Tab-separated table of C-alpha atoms in Angstrom:
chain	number	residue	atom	x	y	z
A	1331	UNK	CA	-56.436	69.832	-43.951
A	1332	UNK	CA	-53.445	67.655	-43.955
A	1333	UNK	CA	-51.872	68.427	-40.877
A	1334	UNK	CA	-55.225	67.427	-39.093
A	1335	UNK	CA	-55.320	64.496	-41.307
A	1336	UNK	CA	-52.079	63.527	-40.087
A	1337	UNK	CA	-52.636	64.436	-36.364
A	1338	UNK	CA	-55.727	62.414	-36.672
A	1339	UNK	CA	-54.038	59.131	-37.618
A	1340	UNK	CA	-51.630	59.798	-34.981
A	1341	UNK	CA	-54.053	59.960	-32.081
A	1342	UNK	CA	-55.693	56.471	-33.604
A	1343	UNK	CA	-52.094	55.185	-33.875
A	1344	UNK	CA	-51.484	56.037	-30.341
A	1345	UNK	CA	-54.871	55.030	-28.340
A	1346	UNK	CA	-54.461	51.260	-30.896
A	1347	UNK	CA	-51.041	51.185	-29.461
A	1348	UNK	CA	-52.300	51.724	-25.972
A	1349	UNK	CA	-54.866	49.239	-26.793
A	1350	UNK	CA	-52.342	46.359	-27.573
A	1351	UNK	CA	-50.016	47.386	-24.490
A	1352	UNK	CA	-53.321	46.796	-22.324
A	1353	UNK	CA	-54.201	43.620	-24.215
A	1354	UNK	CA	-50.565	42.629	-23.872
A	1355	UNK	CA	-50.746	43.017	-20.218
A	1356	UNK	CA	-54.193	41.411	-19.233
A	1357	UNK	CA	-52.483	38.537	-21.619
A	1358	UNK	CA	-49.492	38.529	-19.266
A	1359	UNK	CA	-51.397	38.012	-16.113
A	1360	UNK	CA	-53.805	35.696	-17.597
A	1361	UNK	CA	-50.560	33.464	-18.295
A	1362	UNK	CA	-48.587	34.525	-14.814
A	1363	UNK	CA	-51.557	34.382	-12.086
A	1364	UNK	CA	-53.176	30.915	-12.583
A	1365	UNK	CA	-52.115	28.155	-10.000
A	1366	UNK	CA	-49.721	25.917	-11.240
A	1367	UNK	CA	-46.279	24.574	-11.232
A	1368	UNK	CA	-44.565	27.775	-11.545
A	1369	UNK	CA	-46.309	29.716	-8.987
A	1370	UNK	CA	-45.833	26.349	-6.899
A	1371	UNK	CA	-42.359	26.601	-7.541
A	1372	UNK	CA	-41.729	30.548	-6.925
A	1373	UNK	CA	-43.223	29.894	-3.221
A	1374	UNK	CA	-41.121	26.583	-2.551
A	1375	UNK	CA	-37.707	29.057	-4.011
A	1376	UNK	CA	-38.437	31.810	-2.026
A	1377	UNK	CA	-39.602	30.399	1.375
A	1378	UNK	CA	-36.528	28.483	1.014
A	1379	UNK	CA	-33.575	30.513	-0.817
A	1380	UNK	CA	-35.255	34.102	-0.796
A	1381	UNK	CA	-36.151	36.255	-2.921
A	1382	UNK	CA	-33.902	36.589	-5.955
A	1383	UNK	CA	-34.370	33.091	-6.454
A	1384	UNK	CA	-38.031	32.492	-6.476
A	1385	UNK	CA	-38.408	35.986	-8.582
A	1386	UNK	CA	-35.449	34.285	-11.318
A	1387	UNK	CA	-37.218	31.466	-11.638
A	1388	UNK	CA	-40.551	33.437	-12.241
A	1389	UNK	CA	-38.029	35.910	-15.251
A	1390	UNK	CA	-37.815	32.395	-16.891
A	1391	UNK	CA	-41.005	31.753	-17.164
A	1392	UNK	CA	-41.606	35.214	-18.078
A	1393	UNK	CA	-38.986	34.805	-21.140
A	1394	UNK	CA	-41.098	31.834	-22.347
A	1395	UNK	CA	-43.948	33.720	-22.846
A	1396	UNK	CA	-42.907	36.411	-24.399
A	1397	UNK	CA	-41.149	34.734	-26.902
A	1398	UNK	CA	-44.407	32.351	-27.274
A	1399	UNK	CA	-46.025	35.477	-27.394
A	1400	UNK	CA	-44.089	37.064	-30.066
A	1401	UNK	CA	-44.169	33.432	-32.081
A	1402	UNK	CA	-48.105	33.741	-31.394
A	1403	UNK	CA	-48.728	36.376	-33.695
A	1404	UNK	CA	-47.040	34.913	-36.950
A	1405	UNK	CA	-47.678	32.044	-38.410
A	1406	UNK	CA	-46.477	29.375	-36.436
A	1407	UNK	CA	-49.349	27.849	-34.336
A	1408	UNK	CA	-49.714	25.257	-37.129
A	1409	UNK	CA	-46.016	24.139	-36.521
A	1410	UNK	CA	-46.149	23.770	-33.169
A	1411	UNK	CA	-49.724	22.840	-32.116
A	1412	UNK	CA	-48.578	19.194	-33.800
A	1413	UNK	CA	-49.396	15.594	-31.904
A	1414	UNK	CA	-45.425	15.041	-32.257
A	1415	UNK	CA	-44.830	18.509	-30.644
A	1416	UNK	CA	-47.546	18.395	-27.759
A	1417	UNK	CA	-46.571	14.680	-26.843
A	1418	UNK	CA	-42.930	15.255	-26.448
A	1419	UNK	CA	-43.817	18.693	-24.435
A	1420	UNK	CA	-46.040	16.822	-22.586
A	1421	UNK	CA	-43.828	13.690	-21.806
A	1422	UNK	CA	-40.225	16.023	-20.959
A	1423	UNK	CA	-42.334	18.356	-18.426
A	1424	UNK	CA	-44.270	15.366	-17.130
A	1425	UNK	CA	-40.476	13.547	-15.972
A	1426	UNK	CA	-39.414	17.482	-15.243
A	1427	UNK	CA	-42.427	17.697	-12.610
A	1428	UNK	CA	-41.795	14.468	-10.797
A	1429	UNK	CA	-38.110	15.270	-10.404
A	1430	UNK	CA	-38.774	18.266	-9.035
A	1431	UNK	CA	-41.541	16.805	-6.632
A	1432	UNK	CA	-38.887	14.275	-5.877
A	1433	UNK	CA	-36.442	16.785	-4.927
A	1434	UNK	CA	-39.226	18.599	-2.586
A	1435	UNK	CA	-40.234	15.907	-0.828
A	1436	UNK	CA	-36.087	14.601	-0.039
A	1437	UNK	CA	-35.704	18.795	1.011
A	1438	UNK	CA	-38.908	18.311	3.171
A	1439	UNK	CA	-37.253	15.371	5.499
A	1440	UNK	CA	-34.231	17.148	5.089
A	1441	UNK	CA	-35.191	20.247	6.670
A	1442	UNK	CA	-37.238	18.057	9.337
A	1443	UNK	CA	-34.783	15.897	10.512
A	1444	UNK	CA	-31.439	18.553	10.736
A	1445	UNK	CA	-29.751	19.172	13.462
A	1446	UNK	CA	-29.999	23.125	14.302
A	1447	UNK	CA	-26.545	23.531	14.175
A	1448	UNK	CA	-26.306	21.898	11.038
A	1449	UNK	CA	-28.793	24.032	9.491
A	1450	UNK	CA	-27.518	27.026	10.597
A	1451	UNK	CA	-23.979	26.153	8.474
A	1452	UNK	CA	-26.264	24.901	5.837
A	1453	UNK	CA	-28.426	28.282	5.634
A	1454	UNK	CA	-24.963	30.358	5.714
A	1455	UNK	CA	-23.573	27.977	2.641
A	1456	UNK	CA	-26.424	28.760	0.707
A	1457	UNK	CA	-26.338	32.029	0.878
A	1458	UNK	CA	-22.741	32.175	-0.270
A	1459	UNK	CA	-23.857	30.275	-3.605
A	1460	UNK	CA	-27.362	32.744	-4.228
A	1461	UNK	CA	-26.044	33.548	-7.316
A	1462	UNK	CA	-25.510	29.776	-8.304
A	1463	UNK	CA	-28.999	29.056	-7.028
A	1464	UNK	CA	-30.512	31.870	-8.939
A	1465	UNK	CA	-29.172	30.812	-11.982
A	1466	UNK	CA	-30.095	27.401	-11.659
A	1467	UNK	CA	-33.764	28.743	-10.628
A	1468	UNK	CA	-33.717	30.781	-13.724
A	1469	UNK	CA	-33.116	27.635	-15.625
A	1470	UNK	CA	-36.095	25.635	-14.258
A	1471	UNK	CA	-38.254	28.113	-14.636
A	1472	UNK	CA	-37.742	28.141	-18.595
A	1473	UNK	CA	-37.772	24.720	-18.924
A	1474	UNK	CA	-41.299	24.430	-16.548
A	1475	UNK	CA	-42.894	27.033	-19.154
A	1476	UNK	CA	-41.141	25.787	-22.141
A	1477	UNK	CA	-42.409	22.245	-21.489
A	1478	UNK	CA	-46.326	23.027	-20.375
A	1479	UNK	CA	-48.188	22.019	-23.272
A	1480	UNK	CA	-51.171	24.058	-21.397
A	1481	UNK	CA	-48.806	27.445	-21.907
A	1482	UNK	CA	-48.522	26.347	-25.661
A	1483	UNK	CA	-52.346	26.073	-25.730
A	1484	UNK	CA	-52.768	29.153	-24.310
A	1485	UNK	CA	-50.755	30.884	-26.171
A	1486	UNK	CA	-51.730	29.161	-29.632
A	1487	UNK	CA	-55.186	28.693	-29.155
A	1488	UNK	CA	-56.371	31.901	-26.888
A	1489	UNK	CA	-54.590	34.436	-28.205
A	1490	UNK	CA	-54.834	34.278	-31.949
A	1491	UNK	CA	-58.405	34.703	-31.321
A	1492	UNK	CA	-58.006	37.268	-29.244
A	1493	UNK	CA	-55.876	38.961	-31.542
A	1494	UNK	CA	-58.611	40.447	-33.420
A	1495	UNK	CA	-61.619	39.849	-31.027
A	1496	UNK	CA	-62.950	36.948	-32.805
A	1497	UNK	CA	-62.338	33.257	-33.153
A	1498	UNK	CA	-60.784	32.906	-36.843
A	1499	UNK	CA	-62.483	31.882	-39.900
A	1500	UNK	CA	-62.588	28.025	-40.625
A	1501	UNK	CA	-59.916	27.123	-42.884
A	1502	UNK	CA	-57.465	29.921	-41.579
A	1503	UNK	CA	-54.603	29.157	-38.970
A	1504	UNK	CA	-54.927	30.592	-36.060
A	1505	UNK	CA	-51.544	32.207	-36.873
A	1506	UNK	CA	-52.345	34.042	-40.099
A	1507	UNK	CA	-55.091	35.422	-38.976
A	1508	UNK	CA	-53.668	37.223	-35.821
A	1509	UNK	CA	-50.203	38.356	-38.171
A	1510	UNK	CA	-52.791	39.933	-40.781
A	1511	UNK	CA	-54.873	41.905	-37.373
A	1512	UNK	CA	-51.837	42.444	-34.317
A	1513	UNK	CA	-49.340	42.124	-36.654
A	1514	UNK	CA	-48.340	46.163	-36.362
A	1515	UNK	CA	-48.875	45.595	-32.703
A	1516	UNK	CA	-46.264	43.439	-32.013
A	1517	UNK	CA	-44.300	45.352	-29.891
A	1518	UNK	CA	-46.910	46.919	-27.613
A	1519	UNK	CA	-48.722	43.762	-27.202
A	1520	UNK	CA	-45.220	41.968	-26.115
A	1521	UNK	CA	-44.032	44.901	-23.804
A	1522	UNK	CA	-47.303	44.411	-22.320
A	1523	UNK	CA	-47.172	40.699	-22.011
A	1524	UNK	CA	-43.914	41.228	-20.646
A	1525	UNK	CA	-44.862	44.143	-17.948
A	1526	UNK	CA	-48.131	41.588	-16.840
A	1527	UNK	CA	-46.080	38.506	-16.266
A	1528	UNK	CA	-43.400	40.567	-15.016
A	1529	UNK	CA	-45.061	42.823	-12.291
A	1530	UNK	CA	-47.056	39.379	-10.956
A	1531	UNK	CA	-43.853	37.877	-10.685
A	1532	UNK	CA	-42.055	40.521	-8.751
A	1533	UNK	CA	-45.587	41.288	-6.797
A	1534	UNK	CA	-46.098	37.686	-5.461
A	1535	UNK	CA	-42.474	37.361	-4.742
A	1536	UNK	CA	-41.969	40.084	-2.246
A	1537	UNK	CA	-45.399	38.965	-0.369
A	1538	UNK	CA	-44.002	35.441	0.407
A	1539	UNK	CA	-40.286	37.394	0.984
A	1540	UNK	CA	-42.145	39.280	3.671
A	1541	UNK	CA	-44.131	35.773	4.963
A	1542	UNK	CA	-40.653	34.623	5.324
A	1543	UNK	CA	-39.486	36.660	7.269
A	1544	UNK	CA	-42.273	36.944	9.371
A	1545	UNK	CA	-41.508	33.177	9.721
A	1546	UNK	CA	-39.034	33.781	11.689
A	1547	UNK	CA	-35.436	31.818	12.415
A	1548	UNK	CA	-33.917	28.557	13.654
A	1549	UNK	CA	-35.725	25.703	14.400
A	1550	UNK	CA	-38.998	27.056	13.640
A	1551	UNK	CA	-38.039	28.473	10.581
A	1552	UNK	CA	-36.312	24.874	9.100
A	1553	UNK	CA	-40.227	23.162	10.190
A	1554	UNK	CA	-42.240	25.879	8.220
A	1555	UNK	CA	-39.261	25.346	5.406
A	1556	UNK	CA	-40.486	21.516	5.801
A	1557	UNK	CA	-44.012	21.974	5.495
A	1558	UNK	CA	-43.874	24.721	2.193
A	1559	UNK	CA	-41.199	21.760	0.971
A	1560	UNK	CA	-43.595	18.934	1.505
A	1561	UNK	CA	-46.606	20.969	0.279
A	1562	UNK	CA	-44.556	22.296	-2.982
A	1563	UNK	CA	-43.781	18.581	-3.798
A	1564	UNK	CA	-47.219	16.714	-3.136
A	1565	UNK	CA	-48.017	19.925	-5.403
A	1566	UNK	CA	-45.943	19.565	-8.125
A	1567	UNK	CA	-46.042	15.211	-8.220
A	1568	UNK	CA	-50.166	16.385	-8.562
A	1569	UNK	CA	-49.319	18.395	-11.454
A	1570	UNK	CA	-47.240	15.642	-12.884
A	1571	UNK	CA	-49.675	12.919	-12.508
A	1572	UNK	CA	-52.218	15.240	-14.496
A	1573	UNK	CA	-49.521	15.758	-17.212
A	1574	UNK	CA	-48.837	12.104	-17.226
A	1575	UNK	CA	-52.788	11.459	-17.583
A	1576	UNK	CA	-52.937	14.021	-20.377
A	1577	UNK	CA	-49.717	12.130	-22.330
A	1578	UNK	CA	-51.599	8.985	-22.083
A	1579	UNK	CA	-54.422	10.025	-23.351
A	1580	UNK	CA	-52.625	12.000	-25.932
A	1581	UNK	CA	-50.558	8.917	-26.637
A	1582	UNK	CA	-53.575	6.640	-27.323
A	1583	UNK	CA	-55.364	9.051	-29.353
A	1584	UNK	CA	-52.185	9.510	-31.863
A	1585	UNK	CA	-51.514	5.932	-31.509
């Protein structure tokens, strides 16, 4: 009787596990797939350096979630879903998204304007320093995802009450109630958050590697480079001017 006992609580162990890896995962692409600065980004990278550097800056992002995911199911949505918090977020990524929109739009008329010859040196330097750039890509893409105040919502605000299929009580943080119900499910629901954000990462990645080579070379690969530049930036200023709308509005309703 207690052997089937105990093989009983082992088959519920196992299908609640599977049940937080799926969760996990659908909580992974629900972060990843969404159009926004980061999948803005990835294109703009890979069109432009490859692939290795549009899928590095897509692994930072990916290590922001999961470790928002992981904080997501203690007790610290309280801490961070704070005016101070969400208006500093909101002010660093807003100057983060202009730079880089800046930076587009100067690569755009860069790519438009060189000299063939030029561009062909150019294109071989760069792909001497693809290490450099993927490190650097890496980089951005934490700090993009670190400083969305929508991936803190999402994270802080959607998940705890998915974390035990209901919105929590009134009067309970969204933290301590998720801790008390996925608390045990930790590390399915965050290898599944990671294998999500992950495999949409990698996935969209090698499409736009294979539209980029399908591009083709020389002159009419540097105008196509132009146009993903100049599209990535108006893109990404968009994005910015939102954020900056938001931390106004944030700023006057704290203030």
């Amino acid at each position: 009787m207690d052997e089937i006992v105990a093989d009983l609580l082992m088959i519920a162990a196992v299908s609640v596990g599977w049940q937080a890896l799926a969760r996990g995962m659908a909580l992974g692409l629900g972060a990843a797939i969404p159009i926004g600065p980061v999948n803005v980004e990835i294109a703009r990278r890979v069109l432009r350096h490859g692939f290795l550097a549009g899928a590095a800056l897509g692994l930072g992002a990916v290590t922001v979630d999961v470790f928002y995911a992981v904080l997501s199911t203690f007790s610290f949505a309280r801490l961070l879903n704070q005016p101070a918090v969400l208006l500093t977020m909101s002010g660093l990524g807003t100057l983060l998204l202009g730079y880089l929109g800046v930076q587009c739009l100067i690569a755009a008329r860069k790519a438009w304007t060189t000299d063939p010859i030029d561009a062909s040196l150019s294109d071989t330097a760069a792909a001497s320093r693809s290490g450099h750039t993927a490190l650097r890509s890496y980089v951005t893409g934490l700090l993009m995802t670190l400083l969305n105040p929508m991936t803190l919502a999402f994270w802080f605000v959607v998940v705890p009450a998915m974390g035990t299929g209901q919105t929590p009580a009134a009067g309970d943080s969204a933290g301590q109630t998720t801790s008390q119900a996925a608390g045990s499910q930790l590390p399915m629901m965050c290898v599944g958050v990671f294998l999500g954000t992950v495999g949409w990462v990698l996935g969209f990645s090698t499409a736009l590697s294979i539209a980029q080579r399908a591009a083709g070379s020389g002159h009419r690969r540097r105008k196509w480079l132009a146009l993903a530049d100049a599209i990535g930036g108006a893109a990404l200023l968009g994005f910015g001017v939102l954020s900056a709308v938001g931390f106004w509005q944030w700023m006057k309703a704290v203030l």
